[in-house]
Amino acid sequence: MSYLPYAVAAWLCLVGLFGVATSRNLIHLAICLTVTQSSSYVLLLAVGYVKHGRAPIFKGIKLGTPAVDPVVQALTLTDVVVSVVVVALILALALDAHRLSGTVDPDEIADISG
Amino acid sequence: MTWIPPLLVAIPLLGAVFAAGLDHITPTVVQDALVVAASAATTAFAFLLLWHAENHEVVHWFGGWQTRHGVALGIDFAVGPLAAGMCAVIGIVVTLALLYSLTFLREAARLFDALMLVALAAMCGFAMSGDLFNLFVWLELMGVAAYALTGFTVERLGPVQGAVNYAITNGVGGYLFAIGIALLYARTGALNLAQIGNTLSHGPAGGLVIFAMTLLFCGLLIKGAVVPFHLWAADAYAVAPSPVCAVLGGVMTDIGLIGVARLYWTVFDAPFGHGHAVGDVLLWLGLVTAVLAGVMAFLQRHLKRMLAYSVLCHIGIMLAGIGLLDSAGLAGAELMFLAHALLTAGLFFVAGILHVDHTRIDELHLHGLGRGCWVPAAAWLAGTIGLIGTPYIGIYLGHGLIDEGANHVGRPWVIGLLWLGSALAGAALLRAGARIFLGWGDADDPLLGEPLEEDPRERRVIRPLLVGVAVTAVVLGVAVSLVPGLGQRAEYAADRFRDRSGYAARVLRDRPMAPPQSLPVTIRHTSFESLLYGGGATIFAIGLAGIGLYRRRLPHSVAVAAGRTLAPPISVLRGLHSGVVGDYVTWVAVGTAVTGGVWALLLHG
């Protein structure tokens, strides 16, 4: 078993979070969010991977042939859909922020505090 | 009766499709009727489900994919009395909010109604789901609907900021949750909660499970707005339209806590149930939230922001109740959820009425303007008293049961702090009520900070409808502690909810559950201690509200000394709530790391 995919997943998650926390541009920030989210795709696929496994299509193959886990692929697909919706919404809000204030810097649209 | 649970999701989702799709074809009246009917029907089915869930967990396997030899093949809804009751409360609050918004948001597109129904479906789905990944999907679905609803009136920068902060912080929470799911799936090979729990009950848990639990719980606590993951909540609730606030603050925030309870008692009770470490961390988070949010509520002048902190305060108390890991504590959290959802919704409705009448939502700007509006004033007062927990009003019974739980598990010192939290938040609301509806107190107070920008829009509304909805919510909420038999049923529901092996046997092997003994239909009494605490909290809140109103009349030396000691911590607190999303995400990361570190130390050692 290789630890590389897990290391990549951890790196993507942390670097994405760092980007979200320090970003000065909402569009950049939305991309950082997708980077964070990508870590869960890598992790899911790594979890379900079987060495020398086939694609999980079981029609016409011998019983007992190793195949990768189809569940994690379904989870990843759902995850992608969910993430796209959230990012689309944030981009729409970034557009509104720009229309109203001429900036997409989250620090400058911070109108309310305390 | 296994056909009922899917309806609670299907009806509102279909309603949303029709509301959005037939927008330009059907007349407004038909549209409105359809939307309210969908929501009311969902509520009615939730009550029917509650009735049927009395004896057994109602389990529905989608597509007929039943279990084989105790292995879950499909995806299920597993509904006990607690989940069904949650759905019923959610249904009531959403229905009231939709009635309220009939005229309040008339100019808004029909997409508003569709989004509200999607949120309703997602919340019901979340409460009923027996599958870990489905929990995530419902969580994200309600999140997306809520972000859109928060930023619904984008004519000013405030709603944009609120919605952006909400979406990003909760988005990060969702991703943490997703990573936690992947880790737990890697460890157990299962997504069904009952089956994960069964798998983890064999053998030692190990660091991976602790890590997964940290990510799952922190993801949910972000949704539940628990300190230090709470920073987005006040920004979002301050800017959303009042009926949206009623839904977000009344029921959607609490959903995160139900997720924590559900995951603990189906999954993590198996490896960690022998000790108290998991519960103690939750208990501490709850205590800090209750007191800190109470203080923050007292420092607000924007009514909806004040109410947002009051919501967080009760969230903290409920989390503490869950963290006691005791039936009485969980039952208290349930009853507090019920009362607080209705009362909070009612107060948000009253705030909306004030906004309509005077186009203001700031306590100091509204000074004395509410004189003569007796019905909203009475609703505000009753709601406030109910949220403090004055004996036998509103959240009192919930508080009382949490007190019992704390004594059971030998942590009686939490009781005073929890009462302090609700008294602080109550004092803020009382002070605002006295200032607005009676014109008491000073017209200016620098302690409360700068005014926020206000939405000047005029609305043409049917005012009696708004008042009627607000009064209904408050009356229902106030009565919770006095409904005969409710307390006993909440305890029974909590017992069922905590029975991990019974749940797993029911879900995976279709075994019948032990039938309930006949429960008495009397008012549940609490200990004398709770009665004292409730009375004390009320007096404390009234006194503190008085000080808030007439701070300038305090003796000079007292005022100077108090100012010197309190000013620095207050400014630090205000500074933490900076409104900048980067800070919020940093707090989320730090909070997750610390929580996980503490659990690793306590559970591994």
PDB file of C-alpha atoms in Angstrom, chain B residues 316-571:
ATOM      1  CA  GLY B 316     -24.737  25.882  23.815  1.00  0.00           C
ATOM      2  CA  ILE B 317     -27.157  24.748  26.514  1.00  0.00           C
ATOM      3  CA  MET B 318     -28.527  22.015  24.266  1.00  0.00           C
ATOM      4  CA  LEU B 319     -25.023  20.817  23.360  1.00  0.00           C
ATOM      5  CA  ALA B 320     -24.194  20.655  27.064  1.00  0.00           C
ATOM      6  CA  GLY B 321     -27.352  18.591  27.579  1.00  0.00           C
ATOM      7  CA  ILE B 322     -26.243  16.202  24.846  1.00  0.00           C
ATOM      8  CA  GLY B 323     -22.670  16.161  26.189  1.00  0.00           C
ATOM      9  CA  LEU B 324     -23.882  14.862  29.549  1.00  0.00           C
ATOM     10  CA  LEU B 325     -24.525  11.589  27.664  1.00  0.00           C
ATOM     11  CA  ASP B 326     -27.519  10.945  29.871  1.00  0.00           C
ATOM     12  CA  SER B 327     -31.164  10.328  29.010  1.00  0.00           C
ATOM     13  CA  ALA B 328     -32.402  13.232  31.107  1.00  0.00           C
ATOM     14  CA  GLY B 329     -29.848  15.570  29.515  1.00  0.00           C
ATOM     15  CA  LEU B 330     -30.802  14.510  25.996  1.00  0.00           C
ATOM     16  CA  ALA B 331     -34.514  14.793  26.823  1.00  0.00           C
ATOM     17  CA  GLY B 332     -33.838  18.291  28.161  1.00  0.00           C
ATOM     18  CA  ALA B 333     -32.080  19.190  24.924  1.00  0.00           C
ATOM     19  CA  GLU B 334     -35.092  17.912  22.957  1.00  0.00           C
ATOM     20  CA  LEU B 335     -37.581  19.959  24.956  1.00  0.00           C
ATOM     21  CA  MET B 336     -35.348  22.994  24.786  1.00  0.00           C
ATOM     22  CA  PHE B 337     -35.123  22.580  21.025  1.00  0.00           C
ATOM     23  CA  LEU B 338     -38.897  22.458  20.785  1.00  0.00           C
ATOM     24  CA  ALA B 339     -39.525  25.526  22.941  1.00  0.00           C
ATOM     25  CA  HIS B 340     -36.577  27.549  21.686  1.00  0.00           C
ATOM     26  CA  ALA B 341     -37.415  26.899  18.008  1.00  0.00           C
ATOM     27  CA  LEU B 342     -40.935  28.263  18.407  1.00  0.00           C
ATOM     28  CA  LEU B 343     -40.030  31.173  20.693  1.00  0.00           C
ATOM     29  CA  THR B 344     -37.039  32.251  18.614  1.00  0.00           C
ATOM     30  CA  ALA B 345     -39.142  32.109  15.461  1.00  0.00           C
ATOM     31  CA  GLY B 346     -41.796  34.188  17.225  1.00  0.00           C
ATOM     32  CA  LEU B 347     -39.273  36.841  18.298  1.00  0.00           C
ATOM     33  CA  PHE B 348     -37.791  37.040  14.794  1.00  0.00           C
ATOM     34  CA  PHE B 349     -41.350  37.529  13.522  1.00  0.00           C
ATOM     35  CA  VAL B 350     -41.888  40.383  16.000  1.00  0.00           C
ATOM     36  CA  ALA B 351     -38.578  41.948  14.906  1.00  0.00           C
ATOM     37  CA  GLY B 352     -39.845  41.739  11.320  1.00  0.00           C
ATOM     38  CA  ILE B 353     -43.067  43.537  12.314  1.00  0.00           C
ATOM     39  CA  LEU B 354     -41.040  46.340  13.940  1.00  0.00           C
ATOM     40  CA  HIS B 355     -38.987  46.588  10.774  1.00  0.00           C
ATOM     41  CA  VAL B 356     -42.139  46.852   8.669  1.00  0.00           C
ATOM     42  CA  ASP B 357     -43.707  49.473  10.944  1.00  0.00           C
ATOM     43  CA  HIS B 358     -40.692  51.705  11.401  1.00  0.00           C
ATOM     44  CA  THR B 359     -38.174  50.554   8.743  1.00  0.00           C
ATOM     45  CA  ARG B 360     -35.702  50.157  11.613  1.00  0.00           C
ATOM     46  CA  ILE B 361     -34.306  47.144  13.387  1.00  0.00           C
ATOM     47  CA  ASP B 362     -31.948  48.833  15.828  1.00  0.00           C
ATOM     48  CA  GLU B 363     -32.811  48.836  19.529  1.00  0.00           C
ATOM     49  CA  LEU B 364     -31.689  52.443  20.073  1.00  0.00           C
ATOM     50  CA  HIS B 365     -33.239  53.797  16.872  1.00  0.00           C
ATOM     51  CA  LEU B 366     -36.510  52.127  17.822  1.00  0.00           C
ATOM     52  CA  HIS B 367     -36.435  53.698  21.309  1.00  0.00           C
ATOM     53  CA  GLY B 368     -40.060  54.252  22.359  1.00  0.00           C
ATOM     54  CA  LEU B 369     -41.404  53.720  18.845  1.00  0.00           C
ATOM     55  CA  GLY B 370     -43.192  50.528  19.847  1.00  0.00           C
ATOM     56  CA  ARG B 371     -45.402  52.276  22.424  1.00  0.00           C
ATOM     57  CA  GLY B 372     -49.006  51.268  22.007  1.00  0.00           C
ATOM     58  CA  CYS B 373     -48.296  48.121  19.948  1.00  0.00           C
ATOM     59  CA  TRP B 374     -49.576  45.948  22.765  1.00  0.00           C
ATOM     60  CA  VAL B 375     -49.879  42.660  20.945  1.00  0.00           C
ATOM     61  CA  PRO B 376     -46.303  42.568  19.564  1.00  0.00           C
ATOM     62  CA  ALA B 377     -45.082  43.890  22.924  1.00  0.00           C
ATOM     63  CA  ALA B 378     -46.843  41.097  24.787  1.00  0.00           C
ATOM     64  CA  ALA B 379     -45.471  38.540  22.318  1.00  0.00           C
ATOM     65  CA  TRP B 380     -41.942  39.907  22.799  1.00  0.00           C
ATOM     66  CA  LEU B 381     -42.235  39.830  26.587  1.00  0.00           C
ATOM     67  CA  ALA B 382     -43.703  36.311  26.675  1.00  0.00           C
ATOM     68  CA  GLY B 383     -41.076  35.041  24.236  1.00  0.00           C
ATOM     69  CA  THR B 384     -38.270  36.582  26.271  1.00  0.00           C
ATOM     70  CA  ILE B 385     -39.517  35.165  29.558  1.00  0.00           C
ATOM     71  CA  GLY B 386     -39.899  31.797  27.859  1.00  0.00           C
ATOM     72  CA  LEU B 387     -36.311  31.902  26.612  1.00  0.00           C
ATOM     73  CA  ILE B 388     -34.921  32.655  30.072  1.00  0.00           C
ATOM     74  CA  GLY B 389     -36.654  29.633  31.535  1.00  0.00           C
ATOM     75  CA  THR B 390     -38.863  31.175  34.197  1.00  0.00           C
ATOM     76  CA  PRO B 391     -40.475  28.245  36.051  1.00  0.00           C
ATOM     77  CA  TYR B 392     -42.936  26.334  33.868  1.00  0.00           C
ATOM     78  CA  ILE B 393     -42.661  28.736  30.936  1.00  0.00           C
ATOM     79  CA  GLY B 394     -41.025  27.957  27.610  1.00  0.00           C
ATOM     80  CA  ILE B 395     -37.629  26.286  27.878  1.00  0.00           C
ATOM     81  CA  TYR B 396     -37.936  25.744  31.640  1.00  0.00           C
ATOM     82  CA  LEU B 397     -38.676  22.030  31.466  1.00  0.00           C
ATOM     83  CA  GLY B 398     -35.725  21.499  29.133  1.00  0.00           C
ATOM     84  CA  HIS B 399     -33.455  23.328  31.569  1.00  0.00           C
ATOM     85  CA  GLY B 400     -34.854  21.296  34.445  1.00  0.00           C
ATOM     86  CA  LEU B 401     -34.208  17.957  32.758  1.00  0.00           C
ATOM     87  CA  ILE B 402     -30.651  19.011  31.842  1.00  0.00           C
ATOM     88  CA  ASP B 403     -30.163  19.884  35.548  1.00  0.00           C
ATOM     89  CA  GLU B 404     -31.300  16.374  36.458  1.00  0.00           C
ATOM     90  CA  GLY B 405     -28.924  14.893  33.909  1.00  0.00           C
ATOM     91  CA  ALA B 406     -26.022  16.940  35.285  1.00  0.00           C
ATOM     92  CA  ASN B 407     -26.736  15.675  38.798  1.00  0.00           C
ATOM     93  CA  HIS B 408     -27.003  12.071  37.531  1.00  0.00           C
ATOM     94  CA  VAL B 409     -23.561  12.078  35.950  1.00  0.00           C
ATOM     95  CA  GLY B 410     -21.948  14.000  38.795  1.00  0.00           C
ATOM     96  CA  ARG B 411     -21.376  17.337  37.115  1.00  0.00           C
ATOM     97  CA  PRO B 412     -23.643  19.630  39.144  1.00  0.00           C
ATOM     98  CA  TRP B 413     -21.330  22.632  38.598  1.00  0.00           C
ATOM     99  CA  VAL B 414     -22.536  23.033  34.999  1.00  0.00           C
ATOM    100  CA  ILE B 415     -26.074  23.877  36.093  1.00  0.00           C
ATOM    101  CA  GLY B 416     -25.364  27.397  37.302  1.00  0.00           C
ATOM    102  CA  LEU B 417     -23.351  28.286  34.195  1.00  0.00           C
ATOM    103  CA  LEU B 418     -26.105  27.091  31.857  1.00  0.00           C
ATOM    104  CA  TRP B 419     -28.716  29.154  33.696  1.00  0.00           C
ATOM    105  CA  LEU B 420     -26.340  32.128  33.606  1.00  0.00           C
ATOM    106  CA  GLY B 421     -26.189  31.833  29.800  1.00  0.00           C
ATOM    107  CA  SER B 422     -29.930  31.922  29.247  1.00  0.00           C
ATOM    108  CA  ALA B 423     -30.308  34.706  31.835  1.00  0.00           C
ATOM    109  CA  LEU B 424     -27.713  36.860  30.013  1.00  0.00           C
ATOM    110  CA  ALA B 425     -29.382  36.405  26.626  1.00  0.00           C
ATOM    111  CA  GLY B 426     -32.780  36.957  28.229  1.00  0.00           C
ATOM    112  CA  ALA B 427     -31.547  40.180  29.845  1.00  0.00           C
ATOM    113  CA  ALA B 428     -30.532  41.523  26.444  1.00  0.00           C
ATOM    114  CA  LEU B 429     -33.948  40.743  24.972  1.00  0.00           C
ATOM    115  CA  LEU B 430     -35.782  42.191  27.993  1.00  0.00           C
ATOM    116  CA  ARG B 431     -33.716  45.377  27.770  1.00  0.00           C
ATOM    117  CA  ALA B 432     -34.511  45.733  24.065  1.00  0.00           C
ATOM    118  CA  GLY B 433     -38.202  45.113  24.714  1.00  0.00           C
ATOM    119  CA  ALA B 434     -38.382  47.701  27.496  1.00  0.00           C
ATOM    120  CA  ARG B 435     -36.564  50.256  25.379  1.00  0.00           C
ATOM    121  CA  ILE B 436     -38.663  49.727  22.268  1.00  0.00           C
ATOM    122  CA  PHE B 437     -42.135  49.060  23.608  1.00  0.00           C
ATOM    123  CA  LEU B 438     -42.046  51.138  26.793  1.00  0.00           C
ATOM    124  CA  GLY B 439     -39.543  53.819  25.916  1.00  0.00           C
ATOM    125  CA  TRP B 440     -37.578  53.157  29.093  1.00  0.00           C
ATOM    126  CA  GLY B 441     -33.878  53.802  29.478  1.00  0.00           C
ATOM    127  CA  ASP B 442     -31.426  56.084  27.759  1.00  0.00           C
ATOM    128  CA  ALA B 443     -31.787  56.770  24.064  1.00  0.00           C
ATOM    129  CA  ASP B 444     -28.098  56.215  23.462  1.00  0.00           C
ATOM    130  CA  ASP B 445     -25.548  53.792  24.838  1.00  0.00           C
ATOM    131  CA  PRO B 446     -21.957  53.653  23.577  1.00  0.00           C
ATOM    132  CA  LEU B 447     -21.570  50.191  25.140  1.00  0.00           C
ATOM    133  CA  LEU B 448     -23.658  48.756  22.331  1.00  0.00           C
ATOM    134  CA  GLY B 449     -21.303  49.859  19.573  1.00  0.00           C
ATOM    135  CA  GLU B 450     -21.966  51.449  16.218  1.00  0.00           C
ATOM    136  CA  PRO B 451     -25.302  51.163  14.413  1.00  0.00           C
ATOM    137  CA  LEU B 452     -25.410  48.895  11.382  1.00  0.00           C
ATOM    138  CA  GLU B 453     -26.715  49.986   8.032  1.00  0.00           C
ATOM    139  CA  GLU B 454     -30.454  49.436   7.786  1.00  0.00           C
ATOM    140  CA  ASP B 455     -32.660  48.313   5.006  1.00  0.00           C
ATOM    141  CA  PRO B 456     -34.948  51.283   4.240  1.00  0.00           C
ATOM    142  CA  ARG B 457     -37.319  49.387   1.998  1.00  0.00           C
ATOM    143  CA  GLU B 458     -41.024  49.921   2.619  1.00  0.00           C
ATOM    144  CA  ARG B 459     -43.256  46.920   2.499  1.00  0.00           C
ATOM    145  CA  ARG B 460     -46.978  46.602   1.967  1.00  0.00           C
ATOM    146  CA  VAL B 461     -48.080  43.815   4.212  1.00  0.00           C
ATOM    147  CA  ILE B 462     -51.196  42.387   5.821  1.00  0.00           C
ATOM    148  CA  ARG B 463     -50.110  43.312   9.320  1.00  0.00           C
ATOM    149  CA  PRO B 464     -52.691  41.206  11.231  1.00  0.00           C
ATOM    150  CA  LEU B 465     -51.320  38.122   9.469  1.00  0.00           C
ATOM    151  CA  LEU B 466     -47.774  38.897  10.616  1.00  0.00           C
ATOM    152  CA  VAL B 467     -48.949  39.559  14.172  1.00  0.00           C
ATOM    153  CA  GLY B 468     -51.082  36.415  14.151  1.00  0.00           C
ATOM    154  CA  VAL B 469     -48.183  34.236  13.038  1.00  0.00           C
ATOM    155  CA  ALA B 470     -45.844  35.771  15.618  1.00  0.00           C
ATOM    156  CA  VAL B 471     -48.361  35.293  18.445  1.00  0.00           C
ATOM    157  CA  THR B 472     -49.061  31.698  17.391  1.00  0.00           C
ATOM    158  CA  ALA B 473     -45.358  30.837  17.491  1.00  0.00           C
ATOM    159  CA  VAL B 474     -44.824  32.451  20.881  1.00  0.00           C
ATOM    160  CA  VAL B 475     -47.940  30.903  22.440  1.00  0.00           C
ATOM    161  CA  LEU B 476     -46.977  27.414  21.241  1.00  0.00           C
ATOM    162  CA  GLY B 477     -43.438  27.912  22.542  1.00  0.00           C
ATOM    163  CA  VAL B 478     -44.487  29.254  25.932  1.00  0.00           C
ATOM    164  CA  ALA B 479     -46.834  26.307  26.481  1.00  0.00           C
ATOM    165  CA  VAL B 480     -44.171  23.611  25.948  1.00  0.00           C
ATOM    166  CA  SER B 481     -43.301  23.201  29.623  1.00  0.00           C
ATOM    167  CA  LEU B 482     -46.960  22.814  30.571  1.00  0.00           C
ATOM    168  CA  VAL B 483     -48.084  20.202  28.041  1.00  0.00           C
ATOM    169  CA  PRO B 484     -49.131  17.157  30.134  1.00  0.00           C
ATOM    170  CA  GLY B 485     -47.065  14.069  29.369  1.00  0.00           C
ATOM    171  CA  LEU B 486     -44.595  15.793  27.062  1.00  0.00           C
ATOM    172  CA  GLY B 487     -41.666  15.594  29.486  1.00  0.00           C
ATOM    173  CA  GLN B 488     -42.133  11.861  30.068  1.00  0.00           C
ATOM    174  CA  ARG B 489     -42.392  11.219  26.332  1.00  0.00           C
ATOM    175  CA  ALA B 490     -39.233  13.213  25.694  1.00  0.00           C
ATOM    176  CA  GLU B 491     -37.409  11.036  28.214  1.00  0.00           C
ATOM    177  CA  TYR B 492     -38.718   7.895  26.577  1.00  0.00           C
ATOM    178  CA  ALA B 493     -37.636   9.209  23.146  1.00  0.00           C
ATOM    179  CA  ALA B 494     -34.186   9.953  24.565  1.00  0.00           C
ATOM    180  CA  ASP B 495     -33.908   6.443  25.997  1.00  0.00           C
ATOM    181  CA  ARG B 496     -34.776   4.991  22.616  1.00  0.00           C
ATOM    182  CA  PHE B 497     -32.341   7.328  20.856  1.00  0.00           C
ATOM    183  CA  ARG B 498     -29.490   6.260  23.131  1.00  0.00           C
ATOM    184  CA  ASP B 499     -30.110   2.521  22.758  1.00  0.00           C
ATOM    185  CA  ARG B 500     -27.411   1.715  20.190  1.00  0.00           C
ATOM    186  CA  SER B 501     -27.771  -2.049  20.174  1.00  0.00           C
ATOM    187  CA  GLY B 502     -31.561  -1.844  20.041  1.00  0.00           C
ATOM    188  CA  TYR B 503     -31.337   0.538  17.095  1.00  0.00           C
ATOM    189  CA  ALA B 504     -28.818  -1.646  15.261  1.00  0.00           C
ATOM    190  CA  ALA B 505     -30.889  -4.790  15.839  1.00  0.00           C
ATOM    191  CA  ARG B 506     -33.989  -3.024  14.576  1.00  0.00           C
ATOM    192  CA  VAL B 507     -32.312  -1.585  11.475  1.00  0.00           C
ATOM    193  CA  LEU B 508     -30.094  -4.507  10.481  1.00  0.00           C
ATOM    194  CA  ARG B 509     -32.069  -7.516  11.720  1.00  0.00           C
ATOM    195  CA  ASP B 510     -35.617  -6.133  11.816  1.00  0.00           C
ATOM    196  CA  ARG B 511     -35.948  -7.137  15.478  1.00  0.00           C
ATOM    197  CA  PRO B 512     -38.863  -5.600  17.380  1.00  0.00           C
ATOM    198  CA  MET B 513     -37.949  -3.105  20.089  1.00  0.00           C
ATOM    199  CA  ALA B 514     -39.073  -3.331  23.689  1.00  0.00           C
ATOM    200  CA  PRO B 515     -42.553  -1.789  23.842  1.00  0.00           C
ATOM    201  CA  PRO B 516     -42.882   1.302  26.043  1.00  0.00           C
ATOM    202  CA  GLN B 517     -44.587   1.099  29.394  1.00  0.00           C
ATOM    203  CA  SER B 518     -47.650   3.284  29.527  1.00  0.00           C
ATOM    204  CA  LEU B 519     -46.465   6.841  30.074  1.00  0.00           C
ATOM    205  CA  PRO B 520     -48.370   9.145  32.432  1.00  0.00           C
ATOM    206  CA  VAL B 521     -50.164  12.161  31.005  1.00  0.00           C
ATOM    207  CA  THR B 522     -49.261  14.647  33.716  1.00  0.00           C
ATOM    208  CA  ILE B 523     -47.113  17.744  33.793  1.00  0.00           C
ATOM    209  CA  ARG B 524     -43.512  16.632  34.319  1.00  0.00           C
ATOM    210  CA  HIS B 525     -42.241  18.148  37.539  1.00  0.00           C
ATOM    211  CA  THR B 526     -38.658  19.193  38.098  1.00  0.00           C
ATOM    212  CA  SER B 527     -36.469  19.318  41.144  1.00  0.00           C
ATOM    213  CA  PHE B 528     -36.798  22.117  43.666  1.00  0.00           C
ATOM    214  CA  GLU B 529     -33.261  23.163  42.735  1.00  0.00           C
ATOM    215  CA  SER B 530     -34.323  23.889  39.130  1.00  0.00           C
ATOM    216  CA  LEU B 531     -37.244  25.907  40.434  1.00  0.00           C
ATOM    217  CA  LEU B 532     -34.808  28.050  42.439  1.00  0.00           C
ATOM    218  CA  TYR B 533     -32.440  28.397  39.505  1.00  0.00           C
ATOM    219  CA  GLY B 534     -35.309  29.358  37.184  1.00  0.00           C
ATOM    220  CA  GLY B 535     -36.560  31.995  39.586  1.00  0.00           C
ATOM    221  CA  GLY B 536     -33.045  33.251  40.218  1.00  0.00           C
ATOM    222  CA  ALA B 537     -32.261  33.467  36.505  1.00  0.00           C
ATOM    223  CA  THR B 538     -35.429  35.500  35.929  1.00  0.00           C
ATOM    224  CA  ILE B 539     -34.618  37.963  38.706  1.00  0.00           C
ATOM    225  CA  PHE B 540     -31.011  38.207  37.513  1.00  0.00           C
ATOM    226  CA  ALA B 541     -32.154  38.873  33.928  1.00  0.00           C
ATOM    227  CA  ILE B 542     -34.587  41.590  35.009  1.00  0.00           C
ATOM    228  CA  GLY B 543     -31.922  43.220  37.162  1.00  0.00           C
ATOM    229  CA  LEU B 544     -29.323  43.095  34.413  1.00  0.00           C
ATOM    230  CA  ALA B 545     -31.800  44.476  31.890  1.00  0.00           C
ATOM    231  CA  GLY B 546     -32.445  47.349  34.315  1.00  0.00           C
ATOM    232  CA  ILE B 547     -28.722  48.039  34.582  1.00  0.00           C
ATOM    233  CA  GLY B 548     -28.504  47.958  30.782  1.00  0.00           C
ATOM    234  CA  LEU B 549     -31.289  50.522  30.523  1.00  0.00           C
ATOM    235  CA  TYR B 550     -30.137  52.891  33.272  1.00  0.00           C
ATOM    236  CA  ARG B 551     -26.384  52.362  33.238  1.00  0.00           C
ATOM    237  CA  ARG B 552     -25.761  56.088  33.535  1.00  0.00           C
ATOM    238  CA  ARG B 553     -27.586  56.284  36.868  1.00  0.00           C
ATOM    239  CA  LEU B 554     -25.189  53.911  38.593  1.00  0.00           C
ATOM    240  CA  PRO B 555     -23.019  55.535  41.245  1.00  0.00           C
ATOM    241  CA  HIS B 556     -20.004  57.101  39.582  1.00  0.00           C
ATOM    242  CA  SER B 557     -17.372  54.997  41.362  1.00  0.00           C
ATOM    243  CA  VAL B 558     -19.140  51.736  40.480  1.00  0.00           C
ATOM    244  CA  ALA B 559     -19.478  52.757  36.839  1.00  0.00           C
ATOM    245  CA  VAL B 560     -15.792  53.673  36.563  1.00  0.00           C
ATOM    246  CA  ALA B 561     -14.621  50.458  38.230  1.00  0.00           C
ATOM    247  CA  ALA B 562     -16.929  48.319  36.088  1.00  0.00           C
ATOM    248  CA  GLY B 563     -15.828  50.121  32.943  1.00  0.00           C
ATOM    249  CA  ARG B 564     -12.170  49.606  33.758  1.00  0.00           C
ATOM    250  CA  THR B 565     -12.513  45.868  34.367  1.00  0.00           C
ATOM    251  CA  LEU B 566     -15.016  45.078  31.631  1.00  0.00           C
ATOM    252  CA  ALA B 567     -13.888  47.284  28.750  1.00  0.00           C
ATOM    253  CA  PRO B 568     -10.771  45.303  27.699  1.00  0.00           C
ATOM    254  CA  PRO B 569     -12.433  41.863  27.549  1.00  0.00           C
ATOM    255  CA  ILE B 570     -15.429  43.351  25.746  1.00  0.00           C
ATOM    256  CA  SER B 571     -13.276  44.945  23.083  1.00  0.00           C
TER     257      SER B 571
END
